[in-house]
Amino acid sequence: MATHNLGDYPHHPFAKNLRMLSYLLPSAPHYPALFYPESIERIRTGTPPEPTLSLLSLPVKPSLPRQSQPPTFDCDIPQPFYYGWLLSSIISTVLLGSITGGFGFVGFLVTVAMAVLQWFTYPDRQATYRRKRQHHERELKQFHQQVAQEQGQYRRHLEAYQQDYDRIERENQRLRSEHQQECAMLRTPAAIEEWRISQLNSLVLHPKPLEGRVDITQFDPRSYPEFESNSQFPGLLKNYFGDKIDSLRYLSGRIPAFCYVDEPVNLSIAIEINVPYTPRKYPNSGTNLKLLHCIGQDEPRLKIFQASDWFVLVFSERQVLESPRECCKVIAQLIDRLTGTKLVNTNFQRVADVRPDPQWTEAMARDMAKRQTRLKYARSYNYNFWANPVQVIIEPEEKQSTTNFHFSGVWENLDEVLMLSPIKNDSENSENSFFL
């Protein structure tokens, strides 16, 4: 089904009128108890997400100039003679002459010739040295100029970087401060309530459809036949809500006691009936006592229904036996608040509100079993339903609806939306039990 917007629901007073259910459905731990679909639970316990803090990127600090080595000058100052060579040549000539005689004179001539050659090449060697020296000095000057230029450029870049860094950091500090203030405002009760209301305004439920029927020839749903024949509640449900009421159907592998399904508006309500113990005639039944639906015991089953986008409305056995019509009124009140119908005004004006029934602990349930409480309920037989069926009136403009169930409307207070806190009140042991 398509998703509709706020303006598509002129007859959708859900948020505006839900405050009444806070009186009709008492706070924990009493019955009737209302449990919201999982999507609503997430909203009613959630808080606004913190806005993303987007900071300006800080500049990159400039790198230090590269550490280059200055050019080196490896030329020695030229001398008229290579004195070391000349001295060693003279010593060699003297030694050679003292040993070989004539070869000493030849060595002397060679030494003199080399000395003369060094003398004549001395000016050229001086000139070459000066040229190399001058070239080295130019290279060294260029090196120091380049180093000074790089150092100056680095200082200018560092100064510009520091200015940009300080400016951007001041701006980021302002953004952080604004972000902290915004987060603090979002954590206030008023802001949390406003966020939850806005989320609920945009929420569209998509309840999981019912599955196959229970084959009672293969599976015994225990006391459901007795319950149907000994209580007005099943018949009243059918009479007031027509073919929207179903039973003995699977939902996510579990069997709700009764199901209210209004497919055109995507509204589904699991109607559960909790009993404190079984067997009903304990201790005269010959069966061991089993405590059921004690406070804090029954979360898994409820979560399965809630995860299927179903509301769960739980009554006690005492309520459906002693006040079946009042229990139907509670269902009608919930439907009216969620869909904008006027079932209460048309069919329940003379029906009183259901009397709250306390939920029980294990100790309370055991005490109720000892006192055989389940055998002492005052069943409602003062009205012959089958002889005098109730005429149910549905206004024509509200009888047919093609819009999805959508939390829309102007909500003034979250209490108008969240009628009461869900109570963990279901039992995995009684997942197939309707009326034990």
Coordinates of C-alpha atoms in Angstrom, one line a residue:
M1 CA 0.0 0.0 0.0
A2 CA 1.1 3.5 -0.7
T3 CA 2.3 5.8 2.0
H4 CA 0.1 8.8 2.7
N5 CA 1.0 12.3 3.9
L6 CA -0.4 14.3 6.8
G7 CA -3.0 15.9 4.7
D8 CA -4.5 12.6 3.6
Y9 CA -6.1 12.0 7.0
P10 CA -8.9 14.5 7.7
H11 CA -10.5 12.0 10.2
H12 CA -7.4 11.0 12.0
P13 CA -7.5 12.5 15.6
F14 CA -5.1 9.9 16.9
A15 CA -2.6 12.2 18.6
K16 CA -5.1 14.8 19.7
N17 CA -7.5 12.5 21.4
L18 CA -5.3 9.7 22.8
R19 CA -5.1 11.4 26.2
M20 CA -8.3 9.6 27.2
L21 CA -6.6 6.2 27.1
S22 CA -4.3 7.3 29.9
Y23 CA -7.4 7.1 32.1
L24 CA -8.9 4.1 30.5
L25 CA -5.7 2.0 30.7
P26 CA -4.2 2.3 34.1
S27 CA -0.4 2.5 34.7
A28 CA 1.6 -0.6 35.4
P29 CA 1.1 -3.1 36.9
H30 CA -2.5 -3.5 36.1
Y31 CA -4.7 -4.9 33.3
P32 CA -5.7 -4.0 30.7
A33 CA -2.1 -3.4 29.4
L34 CA -1.2 -2.0 26.0
F35 CA 2.0 -2.9 24.2
Y36 CA 3.1 -0.9 21.1
P37 CA 4.6 -2.2 17.9
E38 CA 8.3 -2.4 17.9
S39 CA 8.7 0.6 15.6
I40 CA 6.7 2.8 18.1
E41 CA 8.7 1.3 21.0
R42 CA 11.9 2.4 19.4
I43 CA 10.6 5.9 19.1
R44 CA 9.1 6.2 22.6
T45 CA 12.4 5.2 24.2
G46 CA 14.7 6.9 21.6
T47 CA 16.3 10.3 21.7
P48 CA 17.1 12.7 18.9
P49 CA 20.3 11.8 17.1
E50 CA 23.2 14.2 17.6
P51 CA 23.7 16.5 14.6
T52 CA 26.9 15.9 12.7
L53 CA 29.8 18.2 13.7
S54 CA 31.4 19.4 10.5
L55 CA 34.7 21.2 11.3
L56 CA 36.8 23.2 8.8
S57 CA 39.9 21.4 7.7
L58 CA 43.0 22.7 9.3
P59 CA 45.9 23.8 7.0
V60 CA 48.9 21.6 6.5
K61 CA 52.0 22.8 8.3
P62 CA 54.7 23.7 5.8
S63 CA 57.7 21.4 5.7
L64 CA 61.2 22.5 6.8
P65 CA 63.6 23.4 4.0
R66 CA 65.7 20.5 2.8
Q67 CA 69.0 20.2 4.5
S68 CA 71.6 20.5 1.6
Q69 CA 75.3 20.3 2.0
P70 CA 77.4 23.3 0.8
P71 CA 79.7 22.6 -2.2
T72 CA 83.2 21.6 -1.3
F73 CA 86.6 22.8 -2.7
D74 CA 89.1 20.0 -3.0
C75 CA 91.9 21.8 -4.9
D76 CA 95.3 22.4 -3.2
I77 CA 97.2 25.7 -3.6
P78 CA 99.8 25.1 -6.4
Q79 CA 103.5 25.3 -5.5
P80 CA 106.5 26.0 -7.8
F81 CA 107.7 22.5 -7.1
Y82 CA 106.2 19.4 -5.8
Y83 CA 108.5 19.4 -2.8
G84 CA 107.7 16.0 -1.5
W85 CA 108.2 14.4 -4.9
L86 CA 111.4 16.4 -5.4
L87 CA 112.8 15.3 -2.1
S88 CA 112.0 11.7 -2.6
S89 CA 113.5 11.9 -6.1
I90 CA 116.8 13.3 -4.8
I91 CA 117.0 10.6 -2.1
S92 CA 116.3 7.9 -4.7
T93 CA 118.9 9.3 -7.1
V94 CA 121.6 9.3 -4.4
L95 CA 120.8 5.8 -3.3
L96 CA 120.7 4.6 -6.9
G97 CA 124.1 6.3 -7.6
S98 CA 125.8 4.8 -4.6
I99 CA 124.7 1.3 -5.7
T100 CA 124.9 1.4 -9.5
G101 CA 127.2 4.2 -10.3
G102 CA 126.2 5.5 -13.7
F103 CA 122.5 5.1 -13.1
G104 CA 122.7 7.7 -10.4
F105 CA 123.7 10.4 -12.9
V106 CA 120.8 9.5 -15.1
G107 CA 118.5 9.8 -12.1
F108 CA 119.9 13.2 -11.3
L109 CA 119.2 14.4 -14.9
V110 CA 115.6 13.2 -14.7
T111 CA 115.1 14.9 -11.4
V112 CA 116.5 18.2 -12.8
A113 CA 114.3 17.9 -15.9
M114 CA 111.2 17.4 -13.8
A115 CA 112.0 20.3 -11.5
V116 CA 112.5 22.6 -14.6
L117 CA 109.1 21.3 -16.0
Q118 CA 107.4 22.1 -12.7
W119 CA 108.9 25.6 -12.6
F120 CA 107.7 26.4 -16.1
T121 CA 104.1 25.0 -15.5
Y122 CA 103.7 26.8 -12.2
P123 CA 102.0 29.9 -13.7
D124 CA 99.5 27.8 -15.6
R125 CA 98.7 25.8 -12.4
Q126 CA 98.2 29.0 -10.5
A127 CA 95.8 30.3 -13.1
T128 CA 93.8 27.0 -13.1
Y129 CA 93.7 27.1 -9.3
R130 CA 92.3 30.7 -9.4
R131 CA 89.6 29.7 -11.9
K132 CA 88.5 26.8 -9.8
R133 CA 88.6 28.9 -6.7
Q134 CA 86.5 31.6 -8.2
H135 CA 84.0 29.0 -9.6
H136 CA 83.7 27.4 -6.1
E137 CA 83.1 30.8 -4.5
R138 CA 80.3 31.5 -7.0
E139 CA 78.8 28.1 -6.2
L140 CA 79.1 28.7 -2.5
K141 CA 77.5 32.1 -2.8
Q142 CA 74.6 30.7 -4.8
F143 CA 74.2 28.0 -2.3
H144 CA 73.9 30.4 0.6
Q145 CA 71.5 32.6 -1.4
Q146 CA 69.3 29.6 -2.1
V147 CA 69.4 28.6 1.5
A148 CA 68.5 32.1 2.6
Q149 CA 65.7 32.2 0.1
E150 CA 64.3 28.9 1.2
Q151 CA 64.5 29.9 4.8
G152 CA 62.7 33.2 4.1
Q153 CA 60.0 31.4 2.1
Y154 CA 59.6 28.8 4.9
R155 CA 59.2 31.6 7.5
R156 CA 56.6 33.3 5.3
H157 CA 54.7 30.1 4.8
L158 CA 54.9 29.2 8.4
E159 CA 53.5 32.7 9.4
A160 CA 50.7 32.4 6.9
Y161 CA 50.0 28.8 8.1
Q162 CA 49.8 30.0 11.7
Q163 CA 47.4 32.8 10.8
D164 CA 45.2 30.4 8.9
Y165 CA 45.4 27.8 11.6
D166 CA 44.4 30.3 14.3
R167 CA 41.6 31.7 12.2
I168 CA 40.2 28.2 11.3
E169 CA 40.6 27.0 14.9
R170 CA 38.6 30.0 16.2
E171 CA 35.9 29.1 13.7
N172 CA 36.0 25.5 14.7
Q173 CA 35.8 26.4 18.4
R174 CA 32.7 28.4 17.5
L175 CA 31.2 25.4 15.6
R176 CA 32.0 23.1 18.6
S177 CA 30.4 25.5 21.0
E178 CA 27.3 25.7 18.8
H179 CA 27.2 21.9 18.4
Q180 CA 27.5 21.4 22.2
Q181 CA 24.6 23.9 22.7
E182 CA 22.5 22.2 20.1
C183 CA 23.2 18.8 21.6
A184 CA 22.3 20.1 25.0
M185 CA 19.0 21.5 23.7
L186 CA 18.2 18.2 22.0
R187 CA 18.7 16.4 25.4
T188 CA 16.0 18.5 27.1
P189 CA 12.7 16.8 27.8
A190 CA 10.8 19.2 25.6
A191 CA 13.1 18.6 22.6
I192 CA 13.0 14.8 23.1
E193 CA 9.3 14.9 23.2
E194 CA 9.1 17.1 20.1
W195 CA 11.4 14.7 18.3
R196 CA 9.4 11.6 19.3
I197 CA 6.2 13.3 18.2
S198 CA 7.7 14.2 14.8
Q199 CA 8.9 10.6 14.3
L200 CA 5.5 9.3 15.2
N201 CA 3.9 11.8 12.8
S202 CA 5.8 10.3 9.9
L203 CA 5.4 6.6 11.0
V204 CA 3.4 4.2 8.9
L205 CA 2.8 0.7 10.3
H206 CA 2.8 -2.4 8.1
P207 CA 1.5 -5.2 10.3
K208 CA 2.5 -8.7 9.3
P209 CA -0.5 -10.6 7.9
L210 CA -2.0 -13.6 9.8
E211 CA -0.9 -17.1 8.7
G212 CA -2.7 -20.4 8.5
R213 CA -5.5 -21.5 10.8
V214 CA -5.0 -23.8 13.7
D215 CA -6.1 -27.4 13.0
I216 CA -7.9 -28.3 16.2
T217 CA -8.1 -31.9 15.2
Q218 CA -4.3 -32.0 15.3
F219 CA -3.7 -29.4 18.0
D220 CA -5.7 -28.8 21.2
P221 CA -5.9 -25.1 22.0
R222 CA -7.0 -26.2 25.4
S223 CA -9.9 -24.3 27.0
Y224 CA -10.9 -22.1 24.1
P225 CA -14.2 -24.1 23.3
E226 CA -15.2 -23.9 27.0
F227 CA -14.2 -20.2 27.1
E228 CA -16.4 -19.5 24.1
S229 CA -19.4 -21.3 25.5
N230 CA -19.0 -19.9 29.0
S231 CA -18.3 -16.3 28.4
Q232 CA -19.9 -13.5 26.5
F233 CA -16.6 -12.0 25.4
P234 CA -16.1 -14.0 22.1
G235 CA -19.6 -13.3 20.9
L236 CA -19.4 -9.7 21.9
L237 CA -16.2 -9.3 19.9
K238 CA -17.8 -10.7 16.8
N239 CA -20.9 -8.6 17.3
Y240 CA -19.2 -5.3 17.9
F241 CA -16.3 -5.6 15.4
G242 CA -17.7 -8.1 12.9
D243 CA -15.4 -9.8 10.5
K244 CA -12.4 -7.8 11.7
I245 CA -12.2 -10.3 14.6
D246 CA -10.5 -13.6 14.0
S247 CA -9.2 -16.4 16.2
L248 CA -7.3 -19.7 16.0
R249 CA -4.8 -18.1 13.6
Y250 CA -1.1 -18.2 13.6
L251 CA 1.0 -15.0 13.8
S252 CA 4.7 -15.5 13.5
G253 CA 4.4 -19.0 14.8
R254 CA 2.3 -18.0 17.8
I255 CA -1.5 -18.0 18.3
P256 CA -3.1 -14.9 19.7
A257 CA -6.3 -15.3 21.7
F258 CA -8.1 -13.0 19.3
C259 CA -7.0 -10.8 16.5
Y260 CA -8.5 -7.5 15.3
V261 CA -7.3 -6.9 11.7
D262 CA -8.4 -3.9 9.7
E263 CA -6.4 -4.2 6.5
P264 CA -7.5 -1.0 4.7
V265 CA -5.9 1.1 7.5
N266 CA -3.1 -1.3 8.3
L267 CA -4.2 -1.7 11.9
S268 CA -3.8 -5.0 13.7
I269 CA -4.3 -5.7 17.4
A270 CA -3.6 -8.9 19.2
I271 CA -6.1 -9.3 22.1
E272 CA -4.6 -11.5 24.8
I273 CA -6.2 -13.0 28.0
N274 CA -3.9 -13.7 30.9
V275 CA -4.5 -16.2 33.7
P276 CA -2.5 -16.5 36.9
Y277 CA -2.2 -20.3 37.0
T278 CA -3.3 -23.6 35.5
P279 CA -5.1 -25.9 35.9
R280 CA -8.2 -23.9 36.6
K281 CA -9.5 -26.4 39.2
Y282 CA -6.2 -26.7 41.1
P283 CA -5.7 -28.4 43.5
N284 CA -8.6 -30.8 42.6
S285 CA -7.4 -31.5 39.1
G286 CA -4.7 -34.0 39.8
T287 CA -2.3 -31.9 37.7
N288 CA 0.8 -30.0 38.9
L289 CA 0.4 -26.3 39.4
K290 CA 1.9 -24.0 36.8
L291 CA 2.2 -20.2 37.4
L292 CA 1.5 -18.1 34.3
H293 CA 1.9 -14.5 33.1
C294 CA 3.7 -13.3 36.2
I295 CA 5.3 -9.9 36.1
G296 CA 8.6 -10.0 34.2
Q297 CA 8.0 -13.5 33.0
D298 CA 6.6 -13.1 29.5
E299 CA 8.7 -10.9 27.3
P300 CA 9.5 -13.2 24.3
R301 CA 6.0 -13.8 23.1
L302 CA 5.1 -10.1 23.3
K303 CA 8.2 -9.1 21.3
I304 CA 7.2 -11.5 18.5
F305 CA 3.9 -9.7 18.1
Q306 CA 5.5 -6.3 18.5
A307 CA 8.1 -7.1 15.9
S308 CA 5.3 -7.9 13.5
D309 CA 4.0 -4.3 13.8
W310 CA 1.0 -5.3 15.9
F311 CA -0.5 -3.6 19.0
V312 CA -1.1 -6.0 21.8
L313 CA -3.9 -5.4 24.3
V314 CA -3.9 -7.7 27.3
F315 CA -6.8 -8.3 29.6
S316 CA -7.0 -10.5 32.7
E317 CA -9.3 -13.5 32.8
R318 CA -11.3 -11.8 35.6
Q319 CA -12.0 -8.8 33.3
V320 CA -13.2 -10.8 30.3
L321 CA -15.5 -13.0 32.5
E322 CA -16.9 -10.3 34.7
S323 CA -16.8 -7.3 32.4
P324 CA -16.8 -8.5 28.8
R325 CA -18.7 -5.6 27.4
E326 CA -16.4 -3.2 29.2
C327 CA -13.4 -5.0 27.7
C328 CA -14.9 -4.5 24.3
K329 CA -15.2 -0.8 25.1
V330 CA -11.5 -0.6 25.7
I331 CA -10.8 -2.1 22.3
A332 CA -13.2 0.3 20.7
Q333 CA -11.5 3.2 22.5
L334 CA -8.2 2.1 21.2
I335 CA -9.5 1.8 17.6
D336 CA -11.2 5.2 17.9
R337 CA -8.0 6.9 19.0
L338 CA -5.9 5.2 16.3
T339 CA -8.2 5.5 13.3
G340 CA -10.7 8.3 14.1
T341 CA -13.8 6.2 14.2
K342 CA -16.6 6.8 16.7
L343 CA -17.3 3.3 17.9
V344 CA -17.5 4.4 21.6
N345 CA -20.0 7.2 20.9
T346 CA -22.2 4.9 18.8
N347 CA -22.1 1.6 20.7
F348 CA -20.7 2.1 24.2
Q349 CA -22.2 5.3 25.6
R350 CA -24.0 3.3 28.4
V351 CA -21.1 0.9 29.0
A352 CA -18.9 1.7 32.1
D353 CA -15.1 1.7 31.9
V354 CA -13.4 -1.5 32.8
R355 CA -12.2 -1.9 36.3
P356 CA -8.4 -2.2 36.5
D357 CA -7.1 -5.6 37.7
P358 CA -3.7 -5.9 39.3
Q359 CA -1.0 -7.9 37.6
W360 CA 0.5 -10.7 39.7
T361 CA 3.8 -11.9 40.9
E362 CA 4.6 -15.5 41.4
A363 CA 3.8 -15.3 45.1
M364 CA 0.4 -13.7 44.3
A365 CA -0.4 -16.3 41.6
R366 CA 0.4 -19.1 44.0
D367 CA -1.8 -17.5 46.6
M368 CA -4.6 -17.1 44.0
A369 CA -4.3 -20.8 43.2
K370 CA -4.5 -21.8 46.9
R371 CA -7.7 -19.7 47.2
Q372 CA -9.1 -21.2 43.9
T373 CA -9.6 -17.7 42.6
R374 CA -10.4 -18.8 39.0
L375 CA -13.4 -20.7 40.2
K376 CA -14.9 -17.7 42.0
Y377 CA -15.1 -15.1 39.2
A378 CA -18.6 -13.6 38.9
R379 CA -19.3 -14.3 35.3
S380 CA -21.4 -11.8 33.4
Y381 CA -24.7 -13.5 32.6
N382 CA -27.0 -10.7 33.4
Y383 CA -27.5 -10.0 29.8
N384 CA -28.6 -12.6 27.3
F385 CA -26.5 -11.7 24.3
W386 CA -27.8 -14.4 22.0
A387 CA -31.4 -13.5 22.7
N388 CA -30.8 -9.7 22.5
P389 CA -27.8 -9.1 20.1
V390 CA -26.4 -5.6 20.2
Q391 CA -27.0 -3.4 17.2
V392 CA -23.6 -2.0 16.1
I393 CA -23.7 1.3 14.3
I394 CA -20.9 2.4 12.0
E395 CA -21.1 5.8 10.4
P396 CA -21.1 5.5 6.6
E397 CA -18.3 7.9 6.0
E398 CA -16.1 5.9 8.4
K399 CA -17.2 2.5 7.4
Q400 CA -15.0 2.3 4.3
S401 CA -11.4 3.5 4.6
T402 CA -8.7 3.1 2.0
T403 CA -5.9 4.9 3.8
N404 CA -3.0 3.3 5.5
F405 CA -2.8 3.6 9.3
H406 CA -0.5 6.6 9.8
F407 CA 0.4 8.5 12.9
S408 CA -0.6 11.9 11.8
G409 CA -2.2 15.0 13.3
V410 CA -1.1 17.8 15.6
W411 CA 0.2 16.4 18.8
E412 CA 0.4 18.8 21.7
N413 CA 1.9 16.4 24.2
L414 CA 3.6 13.0 24.0
D415 CA 1.4 11.8 26.7
E416 CA -1.4 12.0 24.2
V417 CA 0.5 9.5 22.1
L418 CA 2.1 7.1 24.6
M419 CA -0.8 6.0 26.7
L420 CA 1.1 3.9 29.2
S421 CA 4.4 2.2 29.6
P422 CA 4.4 -1.3 28.2
I423 CA 4.5 -4.0 30.8
K424 CA 6.4 -7.2 30.3
N425 CA 3.5 -9.6 30.7
D426 CA 3.4 -12.7 28.5
S427 CA 4.5 -16.3 28.8
E428 CA 6.4 -18.5 26.4
N429 CA 4.9 -21.4 28.3
S430 CA 1.3 -20.3 27.4
E431 CA 2.0 -19.3 23.8
N432 CA -0.9 -21.6 22.7
S433 CA -3.2 -20.9 25.6
F434 CA -6.3 -18.8 25.2
F435 CA -8.1 -19.4 28.4
L436 CA -6.6 -21.8 30.8

